[in-house]
């Protein structure tokens, strides 16, 4: 109890004793983590957006001969039991024709005098989220091919390939840049804390000389580092929120439609808590590194 | 009982400070270490305090070999030793009171006990009315007395003092030496490095003379303390 009280007092006193260094450390943590948080925010939103697009991923089966009502029902039933199928939707020749007419818009008169039968009926199959990729769709098409009635498919092969590549790239860049940022943050904080410790190396030496255990000497500094890291992380979240509000929300609303901007979200609470924890751990480790060098009995 | 066997010390920069020192110091002894500047007096004390590791030889303290201790054990060993450093090593940003309290805080003693022991020892060195000052607001002699107080506050079994009277006028030096004598009479082993001949004459005791890293003479114990020193 006496120990905890002592550590707590020393931590606060030391932060008050060198307000400049303390502010510098917190500021460094805040800026570094703000970059990290903002970067994470952007990656997360792009990922959300990509998930939104992936709703359009579907496999379309064209049906040459319009089947009987029963046959159709049987097919749909069968397909719905395939793995990773979310929904099966039948588009009759009439519906396809209407859709086409709508898409042509002003040029709809091109279709005048034509019969709906020029377009094939189709089954539109949408996939569950984890299967919305090239591998997922191809697996489904393989299954569909086992039914001899299906031989014409469309599933945006090229587009899917690019989508897959994009997601892969996003993840790769995200984790690489994120990892790099974390390391850079650790390095920078560690160097700032090293200054704090260097400024007080005499105290560290004297504490050791009068019989303090290494742990006793280090504990207040580690607590200080962790506290500064956590405070810095809170400031970083605040700063990131401002960036998010003014650049992403306001800025993009001016450029894009309101609905597009409405799809942009701030980091969820769990990420925010994670951020504070990250700051705490970074501060802790960052003070551990220089302490190992300066506390020697 | 402190025993040194062929202890040598060469600093990292290649400077040989001690060659081969062998000596036995029974508990309760009062020993001077003297010799010209650079002879290795401070080095010898620092070795006993585990502030340096010997380059060769063995050091036994209370039957325990201290040449290869873990950091934690070094810390524990130091809690039984008071050290008055040649350059004081006080914390300039803390008050006299806090400086003297530090060795007790490190041992997690209750605050009440710390306060009363610090006050007592400060009274002992005559600085109780300056306990709120910081070391920089004190004279050299006063700082030295704070250093002595910090060494004594733990009731050490061994007191090592490196030039404890170097900055004091004769009267204060005598006062400090009288304090050391009193501590010694209470059972603490005392080792004082000094080249103050006046002190040596006024407070005679066993004297080790160092020259170029070797003990060149170990004085015969002074006659009046004969039976006490011949343990
Ligand atoms: N930390 C150190 N690193 C390198 N050399 C050192 C160190 N401390 C002392 N020395 C050298 O070791 C030798 C002995 O030094 P020491 O401090 O033990 O002498 P001393 O007898 O205490 O001298 P003084 O009376 O001036 O205090 C000297 O030559 C000194 O230059
Ligand atoms: Mg010396």
mmCIF file of C-alpha atoms in Angstrom, chain B residues 1-229:
data_model
loop_
_atom_site.group_PDB
_atom_site.id
_atom_site.type_symbol
_atom_site.label_atom_id
_atom_site.label_comp_id
_atom_site.label_asym_id
_atom_site.label_seq_id
_atom_site.Cartn_x
_atom_site.Cartn_y
_atom_site.Cartn_z
ATOM 1 C CA UNK B 1 33.823 -9.479 8.862
ATOM 2 C CA UNK B 2 35.045 -8.214 5.505
ATOM 3 C CA UNK B 3 37.716 -10.132 3.635
ATOM 4 C CA UNK B 4 39.457 -9.223 0.392
ATOM 5 C CA UNK B 5 41.581 -11.755 -1.469
ATOM 6 C CA UNK B 6 43.966 -10.486 -4.154
ATOM 7 C CA UNK B 7 41.416 -7.965 -5.334
ATOM 8 C CA UNK B 8 42.403 -6.076 -8.472
ATOM 9 C CA UNK B 9 40.480 -3.481 -10.421
ATOM 10 C CA UNK B 10 41.150 -2.219 -13.921
ATOM 11 C CA UNK B 11 38.607 0.324 -15.181
ATOM 12 C CA UNK B 12 37.062 -0.056 -18.618
ATOM 13 C CA UNK B 13 39.402 2.544 -20.054
ATOM 14 C CA UNK B 14 42.372 0.383 -19.061
ATOM 15 C CA UNK B 15 43.391 2.409 -16.006
ATOM 16 C CA UNK B 16 44.613 0.074 -13.243
ATOM 17 C CA UNK B 17 43.242 1.407 -9.944
ATOM 18 C CA UNK B 18 43.970 -1.542 -7.652
ATOM 19 C CA UNK B 19 46.571 -4.253 -8.143
ATOM 20 C CA UNK B 20 46.288 -6.934 -5.546
ATOM 21 C CA UNK B 21 44.686 -6.058 -2.270
ATOM 22 C CA UNK B 22 44.218 -8.594 0.493
ATOM 23 C CA UNK B 23 42.915 -7.473 3.859
ATOM 24 C CA UNK B 24 40.717 -8.643 6.721
ATOM 25 C CA UNK B 25 38.456 -6.250 8.579
ATOM 26 C CA UNK B 26 36.625 -7.662 11.602
ATOM 27 C CA UNK B 27 33.128 -6.416 12.390
ATOM 28 C CA UNK B 28 33.080 -3.415 14.667
ATOM 29 C CA UNK B 29 36.449 -2.219 13.429
ATOM 30 C CA UNK B 30 37.291 1.407 12.707
ATOM 31 C CA UNK B 31 39.628 1.656 9.719
ATOM 32 C CA UNK B 32 41.172 4.551 7.838
ATOM 33 C CA UNK B 33 42.196 4.213 4.229
ATOM 34 C CA UNK B 34 44.767 6.757 3.309
ATOM 35 C CA UNK B 35 47.167 7.450 0.484
ATOM 36 C CA UNK B 36 47.876 10.043 -2.128
ATOM 37 C CA UNK B 37 45.303 11.168 -4.649
ATOM 38 C CA UNK B 38 44.632 8.508 -7.256
ATOM 39 C CA UNK B 39 45.965 5.736 -5.028
ATOM 40 C CA UNK B 40 42.674 3.842 -5.235
ATOM 41 C CA UNK B 41 40.932 4.745 -1.976
ATOM 42 C CA UNK B 42 37.565 5.505 -3.556
ATOM 43 C CA UNK B 43 37.872 2.466 -5.785
ATOM 44 C CA UNK B 44 38.332 0.218 -2.787
ATOM 45 C CA UNK B 45 35.223 1.598 -1.093
ATOM 46 C CA UNK B 46 33.207 1.386 -4.305
ATOM 47 C CA UNK B 47 34.135 -2.281 -4.634
ATOM 48 C CA UNK B 48 32.813 -2.973 -1.136
ATOM 49 C CA UNK B 49 29.600 -1.197 -2.088
ATOM 50 C CA UNK B 50 29.274 -3.265 -5.265
ATOM 51 C CA UNK B 51 29.264 -0.045 -7.273
ATOM 52 C CA UNK B 52 32.129 -1.615 -9.233
ATOM 53 C CA UNK B 53 32.944 -5.240 -9.855
ATOM 54 C CA UNK B 54 36.508 -6.386 -9.138
ATOM 55 C CA UNK B 55 38.519 -7.376 -12.208
ATOM 56 C CA UNK B 56 40.010 -10.198 -10.193
ATOM 57 C CA UNK B 57 40.040 -11.571 -6.676
ATOM 58 C CA UNK B 58 37.197 -12.256 -4.271
ATOM 59 C CA UNK B 59 35.382 -10.143 -1.725
ATOM 60 C CA UNK B 60 33.586 -11.776 1.190
ATOM 61 C CA UNK B 61 31.232 -9.783 3.370
ATOM 62 C CA UNK B 62 29.785 -11.586 6.352
ATOM 63 C CA UNK B 63 30.898 -14.843 4.781
ATOM 64 C CA UNK B 64 29.103 -14.030 1.556
ATOM 65 C CA UNK B 65 30.901 -13.640 -1.763
ATOM 66 C CA UNK B 66 29.735 -10.356 -3.243
ATOM 67 C CA UNK B 67 31.596 -10.511 -6.540
ATOM 68 C CA UNK B 68 28.731 -12.114 -8.420
ATOM 69 C CA UNK B 69 25.442 -10.833 -7.033
ATOM 70 C CA UNK B 70 22.185 -10.310 -8.875
ATOM 71 C CA UNK B 71 20.922 -6.688 -9.062
ATOM 72 C CA UNK B 72 18.256 -7.417 -6.485
ATOM 73 C CA UNK B 73 20.757 -8.870 -4.041
ATOM 74 C CA UNK B 74 23.050 -5.897 -4.544
ATOM 75 C CA UNK B 75 20.133 -3.658 -3.589
ATOM 76 C CA UNK B 76 19.511 -5.718 -0.454
ATOM 77 C CA UNK B 77 23.192 -5.624 0.473
ATOM 78 C CA UNK B 78 23.257 -1.834 0.155
ATOM 79 C CA UNK B 79 20.405 -1.453 2.606
ATOM 80 C CA UNK B 80 22.783 -2.548 5.351
ATOM 81 C CA UNK B 81 25.538 -0.189 4.271
ATOM 82 C CA UNK B 82 25.718 3.565 4.669
ATOM 83 C CA UNK B 83 27.871 5.361 2.137
ATOM 84 C CA UNK B 84 29.077 8.950 2.293
ATOM 85 C CA UNK B 85 30.133 9.762 -1.239
ATOM 86 C CA UNK B 86 33.062 11.992 -2.051
ATOM 87 C CA UNK B 87 30.756 14.080 -4.251
ATOM 88 C CA UNK B 88 27.754 13.649 -1.886
ATOM 89 C CA UNK B 89 25.328 12.441 -4.591
ATOM 90 C CA UNK B 90 22.368 14.332 -3.202
ATOM 91 C CA UNK B 91 19.233 14.985 -5.261
ATOM 92 C CA UNK B 92 19.249 18.702 -5.898
ATOM 93 C CA UNK B 93 15.560 18.922 -6.744
ATOM 94 C CA UNK B 94 14.431 17.434 -3.442
ATOM 95 C CA UNK B 95 14.523 18.841 0.047
ATOM 96 C CA UNK B 96 17.011 17.864 2.715
ATOM 97 C CA UNK B 97 14.268 15.890 4.419
ATOM 98 C CA UNK B 98 13.381 13.952 1.269
ATOM 99 C CA UNK B 99 17.031 13.245 0.543
ATOM 100 C CA UNK B 100 17.593 11.728 3.943
ATOM 101 C CA UNK B 101 14.257 9.869 3.793
ATOM 102 C CA UNK B 102 15.075 8.213 0.469
ATOM 103 C CA UNK B 103 16.952 5.135 1.780
ATOM 104 C CA UNK B 104 14.012 4.417 4.085
ATOM 105 C CA UNK B 105 11.344 4.982 1.416
ATOM 106 C CA UNK B 106 13.169 2.528 -0.775
ATOM 107 C CA UNK B 107 12.651 -0.045 1.968
ATOM 108 C CA UNK B 108 8.918 0.693 2.186
ATOM 109 C CA UNK B 109 8.929 1.705 5.817
ATOM 110 C CA UNK B 110 5.787 3.348 7.174
ATOM 111 C CA UNK B 111 5.742 7.127 6.750
ATOM 112 C CA UNK B 112 5.457 7.781 10.456
ATOM 113 C CA UNK B 113 8.623 5.876 11.190
ATOM 114 C CA UNK B 114 10.466 7.504 8.300
ATOM 115 C CA UNK B 115 9.550 10.970 9.525
ATOM 116 C CA UNK B 116 10.720 10.404 13.076
ATOM 117 C CA UNK B 117 13.962 8.684 12.108
ATOM 118 C CA UNK B 118 14.840 11.365 9.564
ATOM 119 C CA UNK B 119 14.154 14.098 12.062
ATOM 120 C CA UNK B 120 16.309 12.423 14.679
ATOM 121 C CA UNK B 121 19.271 11.965 12.395
ATOM 122 C CA UNK B 122 18.998 15.518 11.099
ATOM 123 C CA UNK B 123 19.050 16.734 14.669
ATOM 124 C CA UNK B 124 22.107 14.624 15.191
ATOM 125 C CA UNK B 125 23.997 16.430 12.412
ATOM 126 C CA UNK B 126 22.493 19.751 13.434
ATOM 127 C CA UNK B 127 20.434 20.427 10.324
ATOM 128 C CA UNK B 128 16.880 19.880 11.590
ATOM 129 C CA UNK B 129 16.046 23.559 11.097
ATOM 130 C CA UNK B 130 17.007 23.410 7.388
ATOM 131 C CA UNK B 131 15.053 20.314 6.407
ATOM 132 C CA UNK B 132 12.935 22.113 3.826
ATOM 133 C CA UNK B 133 15.874 23.543 1.915
ATOM 134 C CA UNK B 134 17.273 21.884 -1.171
ATOM 135 C CA UNK B 135 20.971 20.903 -1.236
ATOM 136 C CA UNK B 136 21.838 23.782 -3.559
ATOM 137 C CA UNK B 137 20.700 26.214 -0.871
ATOM 138 C CA UNK B 138 23.231 24.770 1.581
ATOM 139 C CA UNK B 139 26.936 25.339 2.079
ATOM 140 C CA UNK B 140 29.411 22.618 1.143
ATOM 141 C CA UNK B 141 29.803 21.597 4.751
ATOM 142 C CA UNK B 142 26.062 21.419 5.265
ATOM 143 C CA UNK B 143 25.664 19.277 2.156
ATOM 144 C CA UNK B 144 28.311 16.976 3.534
ATOM 145 C CA UNK B 145 26.385 16.649 6.764
ATOM 146 C CA UNK B 146 23.223 15.812 4.813
ATOM 147 C CA UNK B 147 25.212 13.088 3.049
ATOM 148 C CA UNK B 148 26.362 11.771 6.428
ATOM 149 C CA UNK B 149 22.804 11.877 7.756
ATOM 150 C CA UNK B 150 21.534 9.911 4.752
ATOM 151 C CA UNK B 151 24.203 7.279 5.337
ATOM 152 C CA UNK B 152 23.367 6.957 9.018
ATOM 153 C CA UNK B 153 19.591 6.973 8.828
ATOM 154 C CA UNK B 154 19.396 3.278 7.946
ATOM 155 C CA UNK B 155 21.365 2.276 11.099
ATOM 156 C CA UNK B 156 23.923 0.569 8.873
ATOM 157 C CA UNK B 157 26.075 -2.354 9.919
ATOM 158 C CA UNK B 158 28.845 -0.963 7.776
ATOM 159 C CA UNK B 159 29.526 2.726 7.207
ATOM 160 C CA UNK B 160 31.772 3.681 4.303
ATOM 161 C CA UNK B 161 32.819 7.310 4.101
ATOM 162 C CA UNK B 162 34.820 8.762 1.234
ATOM 163 C CA UNK B 163 36.559 11.971 2.357
ATOM 164 C CA UNK B 164 33.708 12.855 4.733
ATOM 165 C CA UNK B 165 35.577 15.826 6.143
ATOM 166 C CA UNK B 166 37.018 17.200 2.944
ATOM 167 C CA UNK B 167 34.835 20.289 2.844
ATOM 168 C CA UNK B 168 34.607 20.999 6.524
ATOM 169 C CA UNK B 169 36.538 23.342 8.752
ATOM 170 C CA UNK B 170 38.356 21.637 11.550
ATOM 171 C CA UNK B 171 35.660 22.006 14.198
ATOM 172 C CA UNK B 172 32.960 20.489 11.988
ATOM 173 C CA UNK B 173 35.333 17.763 10.869
ATOM 174 C CA UNK B 174 35.919 16.848 14.476
ATOM 175 C CA UNK B 175 32.180 16.785 15.097
ATOM 176 C CA UNK B 176 31.609 14.403 12.190
ATOM 177 C CA UNK B 177 34.443 12.160 13.316
ATOM 178 C CA UNK B 178 32.991 12.078 16.801
ATOM 179 C CA UNK B 179 29.698 10.955 15.313
ATOM 180 C CA UNK B 180 31.476 8.180 13.448
ATOM 181 C CA UNK B 181 33.203 7.121 16.646
ATOM 182 C CA UNK B 182 29.880 6.976 18.424
ATOM 183 C CA UNK B 183 28.319 4.893 15.666
ATOM 184 C CA UNK B 184 31.339 2.646 15.780
ATOM 185 C CA UNK B 185 30.968 2.207 19.514
ATOM 186 C CA UNK B 186 27.372 1.149 18.925
ATOM 187 C CA UNK B 187 28.707 -1.733 16.835
ATOM 188 C CA UNK B 188 28.881 -0.447 13.272
ATOM 189 C CA UNK B 189 32.002 -1.164 11.253
ATOM 190 C CA UNK B 190 33.357 2.137 9.946
ATOM 191 C CA UNK B 191 35.769 2.672 7.053
ATOM 192 C CA UNK B 192 36.909 6.189 6.283
ATOM 193 C CA UNK B 193 38.989 7.203 3.272
ATOM 194 C CA UNK B 194 40.879 10.380 4.048
ATOM 195 C CA UNK B 195 44.177 12.116 3.688
ATOM 196 C CA UNK B 196 43.517 14.566 6.496
ATOM 197 C CA UNK B 197 46.589 14.007 8.696
ATOM 198 C CA UNK B 198 45.152 16.073 11.534
ATOM 199 C CA UNK B 199 42.138 13.813 11.766
ATOM 200 C CA UNK B 200 44.329 10.746 11.618
ATOM 201 C CA UNK B 201 46.306 11.991 14.568
ATOM 202 C CA UNK B 202 43.385 13.243 16.594
ATOM 203 C CA UNK B 203 41.312 10.073 16.183
ATOM 204 C CA UNK B 204 43.881 7.318 15.913
ATOM 205 C CA UNK B 205 42.734 3.960 14.539
ATOM 206 C CA UNK B 206 43.889 1.209 12.273
ATOM 207 C CA UNK B 207 45.193 2.765 9.065
ATOM 208 C CA UNK B 208 45.609 1.138 5.651
ATOM 209 C CA UNK B 209 47.920 3.059 3.360
ATOM 210 C CA UNK B 210 47.407 2.640 -0.363
ATOM 211 C CA UNK B 211 50.039 3.412 -2.912
ATOM 212 C CA UNK B 212 49.560 2.815 -6.643
ATOM 213 C CA UNK B 213 46.859 0.260 -6.023
ATOM 214 C CA UNK B 214 48.609 -1.757 -3.330
ATOM 215 C CA UNK B 215 48.407 -1.694 0.449
ATOM 216 C CA UNK B 216 51.861 -0.577 1.460
ATOM 217 C CA UNK B 217 51.245 -0.466 5.184
ATOM 218 C CA UNK B 218 48.618 -1.682 7.649
ATOM 219 C CA UNK B 219 49.359 0.251 10.790
ATOM 220 C CA UNK B 220 49.749 -1.518 14.049
ATOM 221 C CA UNK B 221 46.607 -0.833 16.003
ATOM 222 C CA UNK B 222 47.076 2.155 18.286
ATOM 223 C CA UNK B 223 48.165 1.081 21.780
ATOM 224 C CA UNK B 224 45.198 2.453 23.732
ATOM 225 C CA UNK B 225 42.733 0.453 21.588
ATOM 226 C CA UNK B 226 44.916 -2.624 21.599
ATOM 227 C CA UNK B 227 42.561 -5.177 23.067
ATOM 228 C CA UNK B 228 39.625 -3.881 21.052
ATOM 229 C CA UNK B 229 41.341 -4.112 17.668
#
